[in-house]
mmCIF file of C-alpha atoms in Angstrom:
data_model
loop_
_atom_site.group_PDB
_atom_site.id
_atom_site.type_symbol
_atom_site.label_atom_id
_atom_site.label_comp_id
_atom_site.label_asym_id
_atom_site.label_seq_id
_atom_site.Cartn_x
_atom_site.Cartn_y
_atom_site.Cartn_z
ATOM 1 C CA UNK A 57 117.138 -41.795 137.162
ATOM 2 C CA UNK A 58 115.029 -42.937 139.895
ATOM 3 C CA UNK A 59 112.075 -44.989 138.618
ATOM 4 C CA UNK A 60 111.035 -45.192 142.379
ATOM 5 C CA UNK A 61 109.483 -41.674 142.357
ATOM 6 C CA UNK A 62 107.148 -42.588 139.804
ATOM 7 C CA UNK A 63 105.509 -46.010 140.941
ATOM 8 C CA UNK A 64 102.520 -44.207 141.666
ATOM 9 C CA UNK A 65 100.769 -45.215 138.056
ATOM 10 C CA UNK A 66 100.998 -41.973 136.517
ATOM 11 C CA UNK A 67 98.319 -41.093 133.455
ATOM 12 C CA UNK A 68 100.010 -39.179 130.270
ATOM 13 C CA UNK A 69 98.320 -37.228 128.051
ATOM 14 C CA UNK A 70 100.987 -37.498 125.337
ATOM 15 C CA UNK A 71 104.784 -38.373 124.676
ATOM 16 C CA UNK A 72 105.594 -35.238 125.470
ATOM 17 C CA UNK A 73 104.330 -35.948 128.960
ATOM 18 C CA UNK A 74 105.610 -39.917 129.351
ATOM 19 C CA UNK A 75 109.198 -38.607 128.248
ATOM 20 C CA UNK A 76 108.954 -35.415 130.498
ATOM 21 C CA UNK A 77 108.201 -37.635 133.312
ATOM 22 C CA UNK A 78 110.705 -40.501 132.403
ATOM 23 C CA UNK A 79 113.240 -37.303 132.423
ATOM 24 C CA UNK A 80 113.964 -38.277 128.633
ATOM 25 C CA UNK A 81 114.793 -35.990 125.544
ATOM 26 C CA UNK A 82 111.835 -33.990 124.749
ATOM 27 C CA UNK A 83 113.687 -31.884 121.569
ATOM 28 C CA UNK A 84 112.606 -34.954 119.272
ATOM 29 C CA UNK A 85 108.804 -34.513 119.778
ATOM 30 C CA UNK A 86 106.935 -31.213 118.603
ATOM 31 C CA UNK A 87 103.627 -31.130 121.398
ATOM 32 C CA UNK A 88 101.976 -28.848 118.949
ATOM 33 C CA UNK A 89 100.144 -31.316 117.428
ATOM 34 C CA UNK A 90 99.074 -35.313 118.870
ATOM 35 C CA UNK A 91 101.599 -37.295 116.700
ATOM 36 C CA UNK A 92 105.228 -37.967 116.716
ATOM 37 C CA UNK A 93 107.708 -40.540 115.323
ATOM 38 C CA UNK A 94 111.631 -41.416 115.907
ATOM 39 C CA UNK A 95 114.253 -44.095 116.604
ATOM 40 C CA UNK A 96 113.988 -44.758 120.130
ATOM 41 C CA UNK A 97 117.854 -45.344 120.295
ATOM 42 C CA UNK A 98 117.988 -41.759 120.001
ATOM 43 C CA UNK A 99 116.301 -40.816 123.500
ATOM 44 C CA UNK A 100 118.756 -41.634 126.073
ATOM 45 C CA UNK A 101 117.849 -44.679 127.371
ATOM 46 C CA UNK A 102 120.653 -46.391 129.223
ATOM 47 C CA UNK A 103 120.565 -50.175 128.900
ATOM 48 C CA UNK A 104 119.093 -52.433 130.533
ATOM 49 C CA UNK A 105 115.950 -50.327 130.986
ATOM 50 C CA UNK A 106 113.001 -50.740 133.423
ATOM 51 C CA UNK A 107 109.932 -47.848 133.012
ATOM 52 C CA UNK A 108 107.545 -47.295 135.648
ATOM 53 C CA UNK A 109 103.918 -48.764 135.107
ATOM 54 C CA UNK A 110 101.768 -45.665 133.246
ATOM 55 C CA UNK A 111 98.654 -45.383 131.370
ATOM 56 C CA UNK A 112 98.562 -43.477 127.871
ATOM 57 C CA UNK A 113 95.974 -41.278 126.027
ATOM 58 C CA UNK A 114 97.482 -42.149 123.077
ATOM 59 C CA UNK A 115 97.884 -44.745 119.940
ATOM 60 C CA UNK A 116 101.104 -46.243 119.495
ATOM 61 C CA UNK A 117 103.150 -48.334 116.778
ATOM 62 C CA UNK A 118 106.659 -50.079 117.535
ATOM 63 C CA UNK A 119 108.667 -51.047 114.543
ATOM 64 C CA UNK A 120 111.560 -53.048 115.894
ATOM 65 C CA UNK A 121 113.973 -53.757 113.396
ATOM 66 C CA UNK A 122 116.887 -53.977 115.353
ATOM 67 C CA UNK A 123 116.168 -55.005 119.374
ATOM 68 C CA UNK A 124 114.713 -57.064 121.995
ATOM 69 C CA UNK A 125 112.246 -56.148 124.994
ATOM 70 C CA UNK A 126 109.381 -56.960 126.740
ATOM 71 C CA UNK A 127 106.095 -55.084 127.208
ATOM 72 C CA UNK A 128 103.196 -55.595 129.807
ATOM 73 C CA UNK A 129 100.027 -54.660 129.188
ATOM 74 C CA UNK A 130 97.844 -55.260 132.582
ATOM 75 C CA UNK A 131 98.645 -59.112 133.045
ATOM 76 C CA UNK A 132 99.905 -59.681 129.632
ATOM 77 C CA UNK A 133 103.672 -59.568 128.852
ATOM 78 C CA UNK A 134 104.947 -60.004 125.414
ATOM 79 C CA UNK A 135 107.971 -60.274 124.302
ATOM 80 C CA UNK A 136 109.354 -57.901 121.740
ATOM 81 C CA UNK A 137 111.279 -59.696 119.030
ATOM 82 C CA UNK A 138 113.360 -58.344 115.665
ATOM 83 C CA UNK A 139 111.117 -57.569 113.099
ATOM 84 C CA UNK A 140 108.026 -57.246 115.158
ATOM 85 C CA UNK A 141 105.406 -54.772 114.872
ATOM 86 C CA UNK A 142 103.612 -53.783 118.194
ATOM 87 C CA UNK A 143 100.282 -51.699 118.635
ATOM 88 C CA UNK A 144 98.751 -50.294 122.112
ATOM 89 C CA UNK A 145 96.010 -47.666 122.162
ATOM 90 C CA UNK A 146 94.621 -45.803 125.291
ATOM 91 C CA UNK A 147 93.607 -47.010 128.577
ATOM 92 C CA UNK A 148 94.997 -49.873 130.206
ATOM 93 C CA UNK A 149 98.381 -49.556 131.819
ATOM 94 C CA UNK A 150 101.605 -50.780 130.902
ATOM 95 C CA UNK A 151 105.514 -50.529 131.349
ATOM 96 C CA UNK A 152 108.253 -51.821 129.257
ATOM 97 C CA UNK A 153 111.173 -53.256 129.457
ATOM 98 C CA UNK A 154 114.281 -52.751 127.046
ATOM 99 C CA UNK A 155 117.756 -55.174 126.391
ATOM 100 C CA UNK A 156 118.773 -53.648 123.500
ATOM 101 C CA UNK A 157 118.006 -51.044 121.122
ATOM 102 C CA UNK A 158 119.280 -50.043 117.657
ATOM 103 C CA UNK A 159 116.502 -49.327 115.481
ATOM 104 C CA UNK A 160 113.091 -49.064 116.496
ATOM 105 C CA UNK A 161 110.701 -46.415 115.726
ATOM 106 C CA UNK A 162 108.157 -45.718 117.607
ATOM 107 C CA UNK A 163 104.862 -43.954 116.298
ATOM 108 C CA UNK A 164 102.471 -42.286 118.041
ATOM 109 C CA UNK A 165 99.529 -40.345 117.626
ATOM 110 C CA UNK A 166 96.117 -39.347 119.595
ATOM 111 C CA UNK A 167 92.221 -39.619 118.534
ATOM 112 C CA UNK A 168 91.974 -35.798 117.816
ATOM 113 C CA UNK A 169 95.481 -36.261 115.263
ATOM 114 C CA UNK A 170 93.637 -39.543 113.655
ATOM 115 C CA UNK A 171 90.341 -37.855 113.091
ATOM 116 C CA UNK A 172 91.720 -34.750 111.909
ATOM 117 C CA UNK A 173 94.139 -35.675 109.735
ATOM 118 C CA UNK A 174 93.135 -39.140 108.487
ATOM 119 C CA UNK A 175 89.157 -39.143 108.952
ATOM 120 C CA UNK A 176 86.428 -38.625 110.840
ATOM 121 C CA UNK A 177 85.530 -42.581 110.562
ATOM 122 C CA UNK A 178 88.984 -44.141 111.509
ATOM 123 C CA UNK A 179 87.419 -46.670 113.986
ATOM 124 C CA UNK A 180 84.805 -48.122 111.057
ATOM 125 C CA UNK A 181 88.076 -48.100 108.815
ATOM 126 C CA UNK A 182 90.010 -49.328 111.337
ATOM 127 C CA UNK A 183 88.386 -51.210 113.676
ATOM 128 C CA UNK A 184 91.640 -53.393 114.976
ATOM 129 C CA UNK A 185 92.625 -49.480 116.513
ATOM 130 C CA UNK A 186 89.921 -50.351 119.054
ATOM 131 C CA UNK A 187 91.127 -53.725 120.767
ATOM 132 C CA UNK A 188 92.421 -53.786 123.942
ATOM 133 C CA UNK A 189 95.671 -56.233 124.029
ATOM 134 C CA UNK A 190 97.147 -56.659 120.910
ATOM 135 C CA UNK A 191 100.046 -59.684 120.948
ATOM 136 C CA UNK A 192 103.362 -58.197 118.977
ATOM 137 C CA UNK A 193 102.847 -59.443 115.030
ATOM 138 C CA UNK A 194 106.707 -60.781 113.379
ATOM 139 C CA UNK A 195 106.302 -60.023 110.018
ATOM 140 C CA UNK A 196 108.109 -61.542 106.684
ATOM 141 C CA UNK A 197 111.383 -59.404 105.657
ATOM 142 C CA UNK A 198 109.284 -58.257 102.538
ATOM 143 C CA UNK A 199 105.977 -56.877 105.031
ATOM 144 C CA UNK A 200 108.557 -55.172 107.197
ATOM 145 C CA UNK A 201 110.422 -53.856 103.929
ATOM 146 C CA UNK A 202 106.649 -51.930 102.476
ATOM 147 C CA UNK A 203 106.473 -50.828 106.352
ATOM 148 C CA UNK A 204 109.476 -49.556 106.538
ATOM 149 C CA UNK A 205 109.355 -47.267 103.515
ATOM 150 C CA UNK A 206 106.473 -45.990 104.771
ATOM 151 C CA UNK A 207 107.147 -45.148 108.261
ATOM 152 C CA UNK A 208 110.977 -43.410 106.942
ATOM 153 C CA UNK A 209 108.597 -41.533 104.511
ATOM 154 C CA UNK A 210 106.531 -40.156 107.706
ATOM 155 C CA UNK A 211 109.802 -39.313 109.890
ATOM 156 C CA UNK A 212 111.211 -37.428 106.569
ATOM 157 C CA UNK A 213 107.689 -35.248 106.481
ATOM 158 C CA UNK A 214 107.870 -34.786 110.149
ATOM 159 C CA UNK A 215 111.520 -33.259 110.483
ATOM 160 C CA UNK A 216 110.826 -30.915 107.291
ATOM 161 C CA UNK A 217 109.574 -27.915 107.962
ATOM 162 C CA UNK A 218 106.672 -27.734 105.546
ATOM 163 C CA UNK A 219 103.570 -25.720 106.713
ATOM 164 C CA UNK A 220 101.392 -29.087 105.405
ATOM 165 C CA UNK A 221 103.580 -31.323 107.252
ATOM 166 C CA UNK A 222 100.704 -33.036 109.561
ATOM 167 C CA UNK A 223 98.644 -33.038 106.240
ATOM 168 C CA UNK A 224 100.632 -35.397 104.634
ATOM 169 C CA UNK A 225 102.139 -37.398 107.705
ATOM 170 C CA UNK A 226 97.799 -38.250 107.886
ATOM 171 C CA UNK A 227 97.460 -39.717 104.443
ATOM 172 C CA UNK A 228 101.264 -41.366 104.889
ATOM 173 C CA UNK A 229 99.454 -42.805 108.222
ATOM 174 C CA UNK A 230 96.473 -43.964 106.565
ATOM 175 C CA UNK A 231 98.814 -45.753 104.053
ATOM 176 C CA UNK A 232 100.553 -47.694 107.159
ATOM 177 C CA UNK A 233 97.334 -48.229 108.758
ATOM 178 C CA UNK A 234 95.902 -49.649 105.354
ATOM 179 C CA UNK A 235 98.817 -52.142 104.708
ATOM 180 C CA UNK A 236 98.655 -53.069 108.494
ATOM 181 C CA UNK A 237 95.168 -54.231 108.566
ATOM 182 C CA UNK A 238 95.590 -55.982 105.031
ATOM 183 C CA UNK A 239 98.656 -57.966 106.264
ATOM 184 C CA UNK A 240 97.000 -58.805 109.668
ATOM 185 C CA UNK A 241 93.425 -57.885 110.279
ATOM 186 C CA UNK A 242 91.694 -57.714 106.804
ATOM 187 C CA UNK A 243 88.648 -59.596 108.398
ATOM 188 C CA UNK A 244 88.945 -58.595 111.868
ATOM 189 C CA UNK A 245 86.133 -57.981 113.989
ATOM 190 C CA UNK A 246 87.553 -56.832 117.469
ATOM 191 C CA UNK A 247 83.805 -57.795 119.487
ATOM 192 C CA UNK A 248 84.642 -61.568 118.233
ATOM 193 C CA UNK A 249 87.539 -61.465 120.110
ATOM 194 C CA UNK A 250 88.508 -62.543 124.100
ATOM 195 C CA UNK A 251 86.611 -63.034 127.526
ATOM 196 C CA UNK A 252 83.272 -61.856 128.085
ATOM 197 C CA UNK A 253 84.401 -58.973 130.058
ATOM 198 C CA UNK A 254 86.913 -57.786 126.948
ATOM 199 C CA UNK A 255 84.141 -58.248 124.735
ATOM 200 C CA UNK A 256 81.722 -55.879 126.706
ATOM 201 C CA UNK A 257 84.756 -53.324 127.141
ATOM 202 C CA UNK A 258 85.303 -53.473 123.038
ATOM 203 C CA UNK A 259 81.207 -53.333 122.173
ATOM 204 C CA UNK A 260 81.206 -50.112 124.280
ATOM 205 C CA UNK A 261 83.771 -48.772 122.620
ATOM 206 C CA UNK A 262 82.507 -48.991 119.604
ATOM 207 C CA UNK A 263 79.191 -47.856 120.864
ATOM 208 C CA UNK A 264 80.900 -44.722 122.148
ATOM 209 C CA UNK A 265 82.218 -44.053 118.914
ATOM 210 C CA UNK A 266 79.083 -44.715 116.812
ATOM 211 C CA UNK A 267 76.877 -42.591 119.046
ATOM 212 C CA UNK A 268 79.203 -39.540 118.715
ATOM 213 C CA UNK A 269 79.286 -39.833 114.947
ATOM 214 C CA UNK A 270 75.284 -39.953 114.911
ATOM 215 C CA UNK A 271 75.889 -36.679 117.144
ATOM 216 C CA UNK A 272 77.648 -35.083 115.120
ATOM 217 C CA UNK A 273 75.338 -35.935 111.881
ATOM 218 C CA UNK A 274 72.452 -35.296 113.829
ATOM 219 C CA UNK A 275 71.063 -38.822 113.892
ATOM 220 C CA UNK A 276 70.858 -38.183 117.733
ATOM 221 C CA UNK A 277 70.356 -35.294 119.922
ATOM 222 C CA UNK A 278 71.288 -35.975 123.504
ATOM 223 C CA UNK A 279 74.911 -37.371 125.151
ATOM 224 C CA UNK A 280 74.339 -41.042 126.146
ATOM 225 C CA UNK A 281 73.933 -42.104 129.957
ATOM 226 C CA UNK A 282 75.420 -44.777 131.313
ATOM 227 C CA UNK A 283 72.195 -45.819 131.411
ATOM 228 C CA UNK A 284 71.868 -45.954 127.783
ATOM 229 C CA UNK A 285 75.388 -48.104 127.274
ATOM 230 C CA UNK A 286 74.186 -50.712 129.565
ATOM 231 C CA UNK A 287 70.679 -51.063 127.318
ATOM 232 C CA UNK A 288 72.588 -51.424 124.760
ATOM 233 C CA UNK A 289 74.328 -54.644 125.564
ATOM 234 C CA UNK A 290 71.404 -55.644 127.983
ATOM 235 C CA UNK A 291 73.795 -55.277 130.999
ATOM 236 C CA UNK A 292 72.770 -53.760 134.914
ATOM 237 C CA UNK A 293 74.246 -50.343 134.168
ATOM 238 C CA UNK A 294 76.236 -51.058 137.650
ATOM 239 C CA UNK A 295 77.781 -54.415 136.458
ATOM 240 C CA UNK A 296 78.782 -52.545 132.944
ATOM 241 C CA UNK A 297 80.495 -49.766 134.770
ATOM 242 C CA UNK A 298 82.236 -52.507 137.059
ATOM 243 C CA UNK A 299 83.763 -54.282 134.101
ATOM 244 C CA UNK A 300 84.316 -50.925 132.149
ATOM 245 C CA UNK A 301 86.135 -49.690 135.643
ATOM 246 C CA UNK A 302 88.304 -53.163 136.054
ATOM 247 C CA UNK A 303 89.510 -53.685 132.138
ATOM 248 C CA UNK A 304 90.287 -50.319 131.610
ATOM 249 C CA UNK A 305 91.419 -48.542 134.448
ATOM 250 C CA UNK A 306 88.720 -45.458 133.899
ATOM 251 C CA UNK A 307 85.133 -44.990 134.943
ATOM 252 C CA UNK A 308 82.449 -44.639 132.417
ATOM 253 C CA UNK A 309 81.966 -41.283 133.176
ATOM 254 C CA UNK A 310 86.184 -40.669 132.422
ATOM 255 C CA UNK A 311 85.552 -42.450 128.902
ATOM 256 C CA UNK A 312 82.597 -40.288 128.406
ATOM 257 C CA UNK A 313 83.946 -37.253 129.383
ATOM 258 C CA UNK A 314 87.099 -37.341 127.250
ATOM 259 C CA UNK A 315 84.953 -38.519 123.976
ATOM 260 C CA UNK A 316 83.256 -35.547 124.432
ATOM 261 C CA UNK A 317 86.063 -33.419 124.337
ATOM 262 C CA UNK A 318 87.827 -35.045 122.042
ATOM 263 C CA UNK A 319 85.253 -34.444 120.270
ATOM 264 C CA UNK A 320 84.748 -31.290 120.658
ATOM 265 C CA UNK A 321 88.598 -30.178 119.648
ATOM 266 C CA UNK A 322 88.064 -31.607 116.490
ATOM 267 C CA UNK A 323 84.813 -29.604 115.870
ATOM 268 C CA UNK A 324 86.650 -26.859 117.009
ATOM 269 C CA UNK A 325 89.535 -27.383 114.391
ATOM 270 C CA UNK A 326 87.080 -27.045 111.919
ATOM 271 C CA UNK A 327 86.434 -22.744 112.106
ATOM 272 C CA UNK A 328 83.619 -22.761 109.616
ATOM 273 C CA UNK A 329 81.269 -24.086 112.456
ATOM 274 C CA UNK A 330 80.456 -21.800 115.333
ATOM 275 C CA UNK A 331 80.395 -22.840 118.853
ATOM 276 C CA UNK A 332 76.784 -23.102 118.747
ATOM 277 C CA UNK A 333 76.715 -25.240 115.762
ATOM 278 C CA UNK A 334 79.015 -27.437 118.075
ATOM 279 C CA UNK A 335 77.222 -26.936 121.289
ATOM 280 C CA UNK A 336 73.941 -28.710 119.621
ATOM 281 C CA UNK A 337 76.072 -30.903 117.690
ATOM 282 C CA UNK A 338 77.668 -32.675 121.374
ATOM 283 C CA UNK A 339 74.084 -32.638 122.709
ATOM 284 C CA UNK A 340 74.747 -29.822 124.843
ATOM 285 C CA UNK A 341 71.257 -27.275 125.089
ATOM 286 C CA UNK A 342 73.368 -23.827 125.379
ATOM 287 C CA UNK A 343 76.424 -22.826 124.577
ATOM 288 C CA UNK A 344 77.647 -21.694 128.117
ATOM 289 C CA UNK A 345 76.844 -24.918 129.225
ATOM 290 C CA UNK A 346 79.484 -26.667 126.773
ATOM 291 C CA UNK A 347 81.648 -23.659 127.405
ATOM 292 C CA UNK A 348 81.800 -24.069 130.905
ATOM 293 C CA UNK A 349 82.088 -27.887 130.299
ATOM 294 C CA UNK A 350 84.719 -27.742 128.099
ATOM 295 C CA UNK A 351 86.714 -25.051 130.671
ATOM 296 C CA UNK A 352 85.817 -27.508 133.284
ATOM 297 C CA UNK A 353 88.093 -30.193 131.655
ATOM 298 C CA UNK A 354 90.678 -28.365 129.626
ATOM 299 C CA UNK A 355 91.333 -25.213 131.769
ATOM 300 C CA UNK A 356 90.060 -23.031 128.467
ATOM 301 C CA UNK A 357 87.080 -22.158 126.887
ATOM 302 C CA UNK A 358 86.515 -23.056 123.360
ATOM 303 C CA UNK A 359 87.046 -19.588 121.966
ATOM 304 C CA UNK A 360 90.368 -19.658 123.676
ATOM 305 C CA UNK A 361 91.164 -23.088 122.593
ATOM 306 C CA UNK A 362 90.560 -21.443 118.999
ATOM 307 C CA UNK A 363 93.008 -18.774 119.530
ATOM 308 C CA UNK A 364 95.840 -20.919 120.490
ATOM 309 C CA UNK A 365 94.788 -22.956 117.235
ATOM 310 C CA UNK A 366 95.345 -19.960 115.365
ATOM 311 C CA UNK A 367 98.635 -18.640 116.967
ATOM 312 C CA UNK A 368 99.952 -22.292 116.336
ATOM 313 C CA UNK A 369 99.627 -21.906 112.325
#
């Protein structure tokens, strides 16, 4: 393969999409839905292995049982040891680096999967999902044992052919996610952690999230500015989208934009409430307005997005 043709710090919208660019095997991972799980030895990589730098739009856990690595996350570089657990969610971007591989499963899953599947309050749950650099946690033989069960419980779900397959796989996730924040983060508060400039990049995430959950409830009726995110942490709104822009790799606007819609899908999942019921919902005043929005972005319009919803079942 030559990595060479894709040094240009690609964005992927899934795994599909990484592997499908990294010219990998794409019959493991079903795109019908944002979540997938298997042994990474079972891809194709050919060892030693270098990726291209990329950035994600999705959540992922490494389970390395059996391997050795490295991973670099903007300026950090960790090294990936035998039974290590390693987290990365979206935005910043990365490449990794394999020397061997036997058994490690990978995880991962997008906001739209989490919220669907495991709750509409994941980030207050789990607030550790919204850090930005997580360092790779080795874990006692008996931590990596209640993992493991877990995680073989999920792959057995995902290869059966059950029509509540993602239904379970979420409350098998939540389980993981549970036992994962009791073993490392029980009492962690991701705004206490880092520089300044990580610390206003984790406080507007979590503003972001808490502002489309009062949306949603009605608690507020109009989409935040950037305006309004800056207030919020009594920043120059031009200085917050500088830092925003630097740690992260996407404009506020970007990160506001793809809330919105992420948001939306999930509302959309849901076919007891209309599109209008949504359109007020995401602070939108009329219904071809969020329908053109969400075209805009997507290349559908919500009623089609339902369609293929429905088709997919």
């Amino acid at each position: 393969m030559d990595i060479k043709k894709n040094n240009d710090n690609p964005e992927v919208k899934s795994l599909y999409d990484l592997y499908k660019l990294l010219d990998l095997r794409l019959d493991l991972i079903d795109p019908s839905e944002g979540f997938t799980i298997h042994n990474m030895k079972d891809i194709g990589l050919t060892m030693p292995y270098q990726s291209p730098s990329y950035r994600p739009d999705f959540f992922s856990f490494l389970f390395v049982k059996n391997g050795t690595g490295k991973y670099t996350v903007n300026e950090h570089t960790f090294d990936i040891k035998q039974q290590s657990i390693y987290f990365t969610n979206p935005s910043n971007y990365r490449t990794f680096s394999w020397q061997s591989i036997e058994e490690i499963y990978l995880i991962t899953f997008d906001e739209t999967f989490l919220k669907k599947y495991v709750g509409k309050d994941i980030f207050s749950y789990f607030p550790f999902l919204l850090t930005e650099t997580i360092q790779p946690k080795e874990v006692t033989a008996e931590f990596y044992g209640i993992a493991e069960k877990i995680y073989l419980q999920i792959l057995q779900e995902y290869k059966s052919q059950s029509s509540f397959r993602y239904k379970v796989i979420g409350h098998f996730l939540a389980v993981l996610l549970y036992r994962i924040k009791e073993y490392f983060w029980i009492d962690y508060n991701p705004l206490q952690e880092g520089s300044r400039s990580s610390q206003i990049v984790k406080s507007f995430k979590q503003l972001l999230e808490n502002h489309y959950r009062d949306l949603s409830s009605g608690k507020a009726d109009k989409v935040f500015r950037v305006q309004d995110y800056a207030d919020a942490q009594h920043l120059h709104p031009n200085y917050l989208s500088n830092v925003i822009k630097s740690k992260t790799g996407k404009p506020i606007a970007t990160w506001i934009v793809e809330k919105t819609i992420s948001e939306a899908k999930s509302l959309l999942q849901n076919t007891s409430v209309s599109i209008k019921e949504i359109t007020y919902q995401l602070g939108f005043s009329e219904a071809a307005h969020f329908s053109n929005y969400f075209k805009k972005h997507t290349g559908i319009t919500p009623v089609q997005y339902r369609k293929e919803l429905d088709t997919c079942k």
